[in-house]
Coordinates of C-alpha atoms in Angstrom, one line a residue:
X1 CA -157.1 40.5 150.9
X2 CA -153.6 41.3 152.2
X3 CA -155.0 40.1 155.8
X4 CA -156.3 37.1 154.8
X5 CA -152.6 36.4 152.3
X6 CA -150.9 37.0 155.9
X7 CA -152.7 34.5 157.8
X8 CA -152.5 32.1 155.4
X9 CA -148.4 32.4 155.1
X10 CA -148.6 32.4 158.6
X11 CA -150.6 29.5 159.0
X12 CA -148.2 27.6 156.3
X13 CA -145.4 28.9 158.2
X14 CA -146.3 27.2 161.2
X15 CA -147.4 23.5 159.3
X16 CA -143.7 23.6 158.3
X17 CA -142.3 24.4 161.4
X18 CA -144.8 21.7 162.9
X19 CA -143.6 19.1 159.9
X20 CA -140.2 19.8 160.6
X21 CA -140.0 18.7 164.2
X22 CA -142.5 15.7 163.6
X23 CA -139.3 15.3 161.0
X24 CA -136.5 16.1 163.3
X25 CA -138.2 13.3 166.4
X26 CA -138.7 10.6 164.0
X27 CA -135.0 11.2 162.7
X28 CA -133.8 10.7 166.5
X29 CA -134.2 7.1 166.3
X30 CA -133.8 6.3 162.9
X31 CA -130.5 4.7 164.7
X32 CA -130.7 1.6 167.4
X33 CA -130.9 2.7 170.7
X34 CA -128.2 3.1 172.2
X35 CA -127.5 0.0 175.1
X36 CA -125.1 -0.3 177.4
X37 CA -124.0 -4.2 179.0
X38 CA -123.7 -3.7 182.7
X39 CA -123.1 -7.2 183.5
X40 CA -122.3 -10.1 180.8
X41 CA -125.7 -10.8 179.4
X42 CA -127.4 -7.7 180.7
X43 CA -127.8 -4.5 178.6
X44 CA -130.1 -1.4 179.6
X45 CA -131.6 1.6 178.0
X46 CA -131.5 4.4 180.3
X47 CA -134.2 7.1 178.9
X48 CA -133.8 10.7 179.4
X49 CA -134.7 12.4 182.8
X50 CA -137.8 14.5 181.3
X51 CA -141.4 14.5 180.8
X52 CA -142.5 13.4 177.8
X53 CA -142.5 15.1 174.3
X54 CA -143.1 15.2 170.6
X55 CA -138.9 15.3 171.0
X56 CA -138.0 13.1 173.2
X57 CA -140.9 10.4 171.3
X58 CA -141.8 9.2 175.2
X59 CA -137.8 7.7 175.7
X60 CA -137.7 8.9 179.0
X61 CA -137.7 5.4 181.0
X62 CA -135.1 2.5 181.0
X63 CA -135.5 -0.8 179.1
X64 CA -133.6 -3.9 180.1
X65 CA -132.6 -6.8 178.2
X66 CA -131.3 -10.1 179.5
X67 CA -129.6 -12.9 177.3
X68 CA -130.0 -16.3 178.0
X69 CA -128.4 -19.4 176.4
X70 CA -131.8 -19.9 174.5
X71 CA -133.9 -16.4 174.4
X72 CA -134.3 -13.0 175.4
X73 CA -136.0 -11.1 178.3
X74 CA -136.6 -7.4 177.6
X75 CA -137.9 -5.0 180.7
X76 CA -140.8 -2.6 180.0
X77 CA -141.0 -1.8 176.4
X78 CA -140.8 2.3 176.1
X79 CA -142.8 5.2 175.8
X80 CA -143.8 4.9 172.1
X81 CA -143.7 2.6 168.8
X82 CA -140.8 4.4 167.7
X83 CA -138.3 4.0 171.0
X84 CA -139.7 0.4 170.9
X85 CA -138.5 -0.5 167.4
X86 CA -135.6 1.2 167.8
X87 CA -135.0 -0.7 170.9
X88 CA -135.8 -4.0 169.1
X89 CA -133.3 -2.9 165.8
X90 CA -130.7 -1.9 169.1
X91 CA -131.3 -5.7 170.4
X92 CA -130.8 -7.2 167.0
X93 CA -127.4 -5.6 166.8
X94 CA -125.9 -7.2 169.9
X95 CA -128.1 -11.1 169.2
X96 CA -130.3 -13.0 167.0
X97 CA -131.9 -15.2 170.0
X98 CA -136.2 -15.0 169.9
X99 CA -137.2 -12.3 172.1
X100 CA -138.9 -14.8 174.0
X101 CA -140.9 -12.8 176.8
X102 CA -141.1 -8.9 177.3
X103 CA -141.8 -8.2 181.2
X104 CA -144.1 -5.0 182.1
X105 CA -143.1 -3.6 185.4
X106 CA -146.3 -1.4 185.5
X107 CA -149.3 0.5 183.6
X108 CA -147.2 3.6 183.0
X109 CA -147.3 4.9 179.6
X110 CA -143.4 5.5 178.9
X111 CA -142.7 2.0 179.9
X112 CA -146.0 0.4 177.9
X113 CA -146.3 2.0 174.9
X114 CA -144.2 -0.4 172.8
X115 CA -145.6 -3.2 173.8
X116 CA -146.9 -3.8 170.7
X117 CA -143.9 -4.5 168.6
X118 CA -142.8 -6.8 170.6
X119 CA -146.1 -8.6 170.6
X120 CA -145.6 -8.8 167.0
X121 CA -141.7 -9.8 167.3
X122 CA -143.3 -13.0 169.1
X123 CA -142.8 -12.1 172.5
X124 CA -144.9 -13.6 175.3
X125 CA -146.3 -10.3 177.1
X126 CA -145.8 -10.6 181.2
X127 CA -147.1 -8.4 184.0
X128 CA -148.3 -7.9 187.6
X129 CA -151.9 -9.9 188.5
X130 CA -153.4 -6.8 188.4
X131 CA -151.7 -4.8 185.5
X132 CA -154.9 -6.1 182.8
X133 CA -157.5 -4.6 184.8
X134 CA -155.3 -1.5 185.5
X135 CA -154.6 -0.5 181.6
X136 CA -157.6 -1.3 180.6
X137 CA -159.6 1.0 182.6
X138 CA -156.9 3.1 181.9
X139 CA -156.0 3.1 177.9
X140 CA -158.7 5.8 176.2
X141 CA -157.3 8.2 178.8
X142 CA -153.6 7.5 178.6
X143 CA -154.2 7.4 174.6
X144 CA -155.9 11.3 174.8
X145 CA -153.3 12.4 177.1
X146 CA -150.8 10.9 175.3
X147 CA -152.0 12.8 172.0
X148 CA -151.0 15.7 173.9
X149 CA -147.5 14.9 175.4
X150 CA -146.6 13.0 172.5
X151 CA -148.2 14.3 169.4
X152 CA -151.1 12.8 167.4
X153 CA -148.7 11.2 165.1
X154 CA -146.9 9.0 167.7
X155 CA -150.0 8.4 170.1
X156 CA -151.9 7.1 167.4
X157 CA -149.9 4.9 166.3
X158 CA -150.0 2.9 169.7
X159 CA -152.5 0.2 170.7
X160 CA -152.2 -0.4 174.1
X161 CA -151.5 -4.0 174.2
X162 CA -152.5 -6.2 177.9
X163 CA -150.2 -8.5 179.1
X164 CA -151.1 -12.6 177.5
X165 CA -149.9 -13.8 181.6
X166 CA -149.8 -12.2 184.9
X167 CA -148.1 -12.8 188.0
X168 CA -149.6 -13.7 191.3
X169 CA -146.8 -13.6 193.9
X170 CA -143.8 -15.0 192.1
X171 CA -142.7 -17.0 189.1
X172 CA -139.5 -17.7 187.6
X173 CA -138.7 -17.4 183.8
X174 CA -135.8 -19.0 182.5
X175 CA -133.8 -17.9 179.1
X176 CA -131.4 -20.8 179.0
X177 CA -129.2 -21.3 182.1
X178 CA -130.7 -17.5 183.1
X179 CA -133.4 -17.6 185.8
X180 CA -135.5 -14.5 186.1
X181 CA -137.6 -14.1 189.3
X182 CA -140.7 -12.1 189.2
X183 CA -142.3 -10.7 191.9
X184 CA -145.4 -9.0 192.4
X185 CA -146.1 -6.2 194.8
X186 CA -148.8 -4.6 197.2
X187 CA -149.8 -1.4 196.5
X188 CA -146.4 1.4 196.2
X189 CA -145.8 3.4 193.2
X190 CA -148.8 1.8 191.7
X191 CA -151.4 -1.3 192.2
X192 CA -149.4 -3.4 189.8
X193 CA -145.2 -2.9 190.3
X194 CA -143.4 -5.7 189.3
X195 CA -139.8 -6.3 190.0
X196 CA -137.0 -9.0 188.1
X197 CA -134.1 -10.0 189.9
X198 CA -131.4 -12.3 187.6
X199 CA -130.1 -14.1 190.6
X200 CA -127.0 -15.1 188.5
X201 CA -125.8 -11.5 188.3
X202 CA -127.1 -10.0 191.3
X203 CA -129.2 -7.6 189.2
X204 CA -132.5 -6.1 189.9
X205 CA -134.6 -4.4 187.7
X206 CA -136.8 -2.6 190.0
X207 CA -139.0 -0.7 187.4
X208 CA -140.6 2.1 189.0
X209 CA -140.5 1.3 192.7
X210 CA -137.1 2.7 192.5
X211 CA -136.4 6.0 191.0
X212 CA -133.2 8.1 190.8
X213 CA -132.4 12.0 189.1
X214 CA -136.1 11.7 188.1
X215 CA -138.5 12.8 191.5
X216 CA -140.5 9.6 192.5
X217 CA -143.9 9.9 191.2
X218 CA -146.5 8.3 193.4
X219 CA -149.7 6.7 191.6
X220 CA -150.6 4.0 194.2
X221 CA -150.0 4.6 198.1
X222 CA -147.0 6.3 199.5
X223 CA -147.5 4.4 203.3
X224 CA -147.6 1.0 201.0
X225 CA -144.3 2.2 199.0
X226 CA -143.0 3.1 202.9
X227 CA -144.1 0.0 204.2
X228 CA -142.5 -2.5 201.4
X229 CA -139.3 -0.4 201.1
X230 CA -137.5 -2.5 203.7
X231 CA -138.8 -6.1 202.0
X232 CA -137.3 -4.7 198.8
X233 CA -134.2 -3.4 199.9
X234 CA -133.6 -6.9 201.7
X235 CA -133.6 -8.5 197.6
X236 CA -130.2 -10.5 197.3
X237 CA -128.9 -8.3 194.7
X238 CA -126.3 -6.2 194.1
X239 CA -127.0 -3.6 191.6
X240 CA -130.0 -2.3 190.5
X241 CA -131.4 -0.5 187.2
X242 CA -134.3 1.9 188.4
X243 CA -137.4 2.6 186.2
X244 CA -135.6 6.3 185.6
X245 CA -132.1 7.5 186.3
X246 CA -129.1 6.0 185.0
X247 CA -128.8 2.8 183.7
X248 CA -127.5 0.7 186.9
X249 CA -127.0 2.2 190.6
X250 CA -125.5 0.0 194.1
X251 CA -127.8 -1.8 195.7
X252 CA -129.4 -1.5 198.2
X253 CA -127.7 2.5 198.7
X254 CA -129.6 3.4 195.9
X255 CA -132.7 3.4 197.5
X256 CA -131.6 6.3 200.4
X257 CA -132.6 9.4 198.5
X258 CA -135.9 8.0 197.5
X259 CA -136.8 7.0 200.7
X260 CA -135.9 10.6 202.3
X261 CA -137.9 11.8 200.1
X262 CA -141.0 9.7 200.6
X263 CA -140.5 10.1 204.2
X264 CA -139.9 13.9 203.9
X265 CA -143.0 14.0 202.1
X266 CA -145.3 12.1 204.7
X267 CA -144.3 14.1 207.2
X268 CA -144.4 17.1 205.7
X269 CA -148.7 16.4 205.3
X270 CA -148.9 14.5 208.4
X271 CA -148.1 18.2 210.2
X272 CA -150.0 19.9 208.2
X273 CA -153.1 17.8 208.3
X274 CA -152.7 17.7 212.3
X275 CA -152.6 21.8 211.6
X276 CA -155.6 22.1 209.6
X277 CA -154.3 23.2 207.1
X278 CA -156.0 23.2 203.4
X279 CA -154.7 20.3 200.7
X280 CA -154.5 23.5 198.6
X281 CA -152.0 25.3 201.0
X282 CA -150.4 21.8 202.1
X283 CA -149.7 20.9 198.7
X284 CA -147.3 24.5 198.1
X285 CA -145.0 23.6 200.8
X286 CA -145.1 19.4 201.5
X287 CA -141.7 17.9 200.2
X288 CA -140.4 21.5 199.3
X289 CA -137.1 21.0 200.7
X290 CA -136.4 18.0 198.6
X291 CA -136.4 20.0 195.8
X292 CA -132.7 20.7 194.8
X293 CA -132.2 16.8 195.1
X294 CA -134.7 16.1 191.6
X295 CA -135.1 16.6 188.5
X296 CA -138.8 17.2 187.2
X297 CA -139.3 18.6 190.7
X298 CA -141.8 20.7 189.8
X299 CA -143.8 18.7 187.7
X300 CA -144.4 16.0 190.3
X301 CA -144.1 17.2 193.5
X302 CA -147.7 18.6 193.7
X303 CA -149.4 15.6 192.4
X304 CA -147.4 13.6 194.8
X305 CA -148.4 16.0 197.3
X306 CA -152.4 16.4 196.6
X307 CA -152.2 12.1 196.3
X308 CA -150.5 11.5 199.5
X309 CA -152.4 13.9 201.4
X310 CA -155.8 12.3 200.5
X311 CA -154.7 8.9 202.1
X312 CA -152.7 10.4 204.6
X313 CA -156.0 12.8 206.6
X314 CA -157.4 9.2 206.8
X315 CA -155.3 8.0 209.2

């Protein structure tokens, strides 16, 4: 009888403890986001340099906005309903103009997941040509894996919400004397990156094709990311807010590190594929030497590794 009184105090124990943090995240962002205006017009997000949690609620990517005479732009909508809403209350705060479009700059999960409120704040949904067919092959998994970064609670509440228009090659969006161009890539960090450049400003918002702090993560074709890197540092801006890192960066010097890295990373598996040696072995060492220069190093680096290697012994 004693036994069985422990276990259950024990098991009550650790349903508070559980309650408590689902408590403690939600409390996070009972608050606006907190936005920062880099330019007149232009505010970003930047999300914490980790992976995702119950803790963190998935606000680990940055989320732009752009004010137009007329409307809003937002870019990528966060990495769960609650950073989304709280990201809606934080535009709010600074203007009342419609959120007229919210752009996806790729399938992710962190940058996706609130799509949904702004769907239902009357925003037209945009993304790359092939983003649809990507997340929709792709929800029931990112929704199970999502239960177990982000909690039941939290992943639950998403619906994974498709874009109403894509983008072929290029169109321009314009808020009210504010032109957005949006351009569609080949094949890099994923099959469907999407970039916006306001023009006006200089300002790129690069989404994932450009990461900072946070270790590139390759889900697409690191010798396509290589190959387009020169295209995209030649984009007539002069600042740039990467998909992770802080919230704006020089352009086009912030593209270096993620480019030795890449490169560091090809070469790395090019020798060891001309070696023979294993992808279990290659995978241990390839890129090692980048790692004091990232954060999530560790979580990343292998995957990258195991990805790259598989398209790389093709050659």
């Amino acid at each position: 009888m004693s036994t069985c009184l422990t276990f259950l105090r024990r098991c009550a124990t650790a349903t508070l403890v559980a309650l408590a943090a689902s408590a403690a995240a939600t409390a996070a962002f009972a608050a606006p986001l907190a936005l920062e205006e880099i330019v007149p017009g232009i505010y970003v997000h930047a999300g914490l340099v980790e992976e995702t949690s119950p803790q963190n609620q998935g606000d680990i990517a940055n989320i732009g906005v752009v004010i137009g005479d007329d409307a809003v732009a937002v870019i990528d909508s966060g990495g769960s309903v609650a950073v989304a809403r709280s990201a809606l209350q934080a535009i709010r705060a600074v203007t009342d103009k419609p959120v007229r479009y919210l752009v996806n700059t790729h399938m992710h999960p962190d940058h996706i997941f609130g799509n949904q409120v702004f769907k239902e704040a009357g925003a037209t949904l945009i993304g790359h040509r092939k983003l649809p067919a990507a997340l929709a092959a792709r929800a029931d998994f990112y929704k199970q894996s999502m239960r177990e970064q982000l909690g039941p609670a939290l992943a639950d509440e998403v619906t994974v919400t498709l874009p109403d228009e894509t983008v072929e090659d290029e169109r321009i969006i314009d808020l009210g004397n504010r032109k957005l161009t949006l351009t569609a890539w080949g094949t890099a960090h994923t099959d469907n990156d999407l970039t916006v450049l306001d023009a006006a400003t200089g300002t790129l918002f690069a989404g994932d094709l450009v990461f900072m702090k946070h270790v590139p993560a390759i889900d697409g074709s690191i010798k396509g990311w290589l190959a387009q890197t020169p295209e995209l540092a030649a984009l007539p801006a002069s600042r740039v807010v990467p998909g992770h890192g802080p919230a704006s960066a020089p352009w086009p010097q912030a593209l270096a590190p993620q480019t030795a890295y890449l490169e560091r990373l090809a070469s790395d598996l090019r020798q060891t594929i001309a070696d023979g040696v294993p992808l279990a072995d290659a995978v241990k060492t390839a890129g090692r030497s980048e790692a004091g220069k990232w954060q999530v190093f560790d979580a990343f680096n292998a995957r990258n590794a195991t990805a790259a290697f598989a398209e790389l012994e093709w050659e």
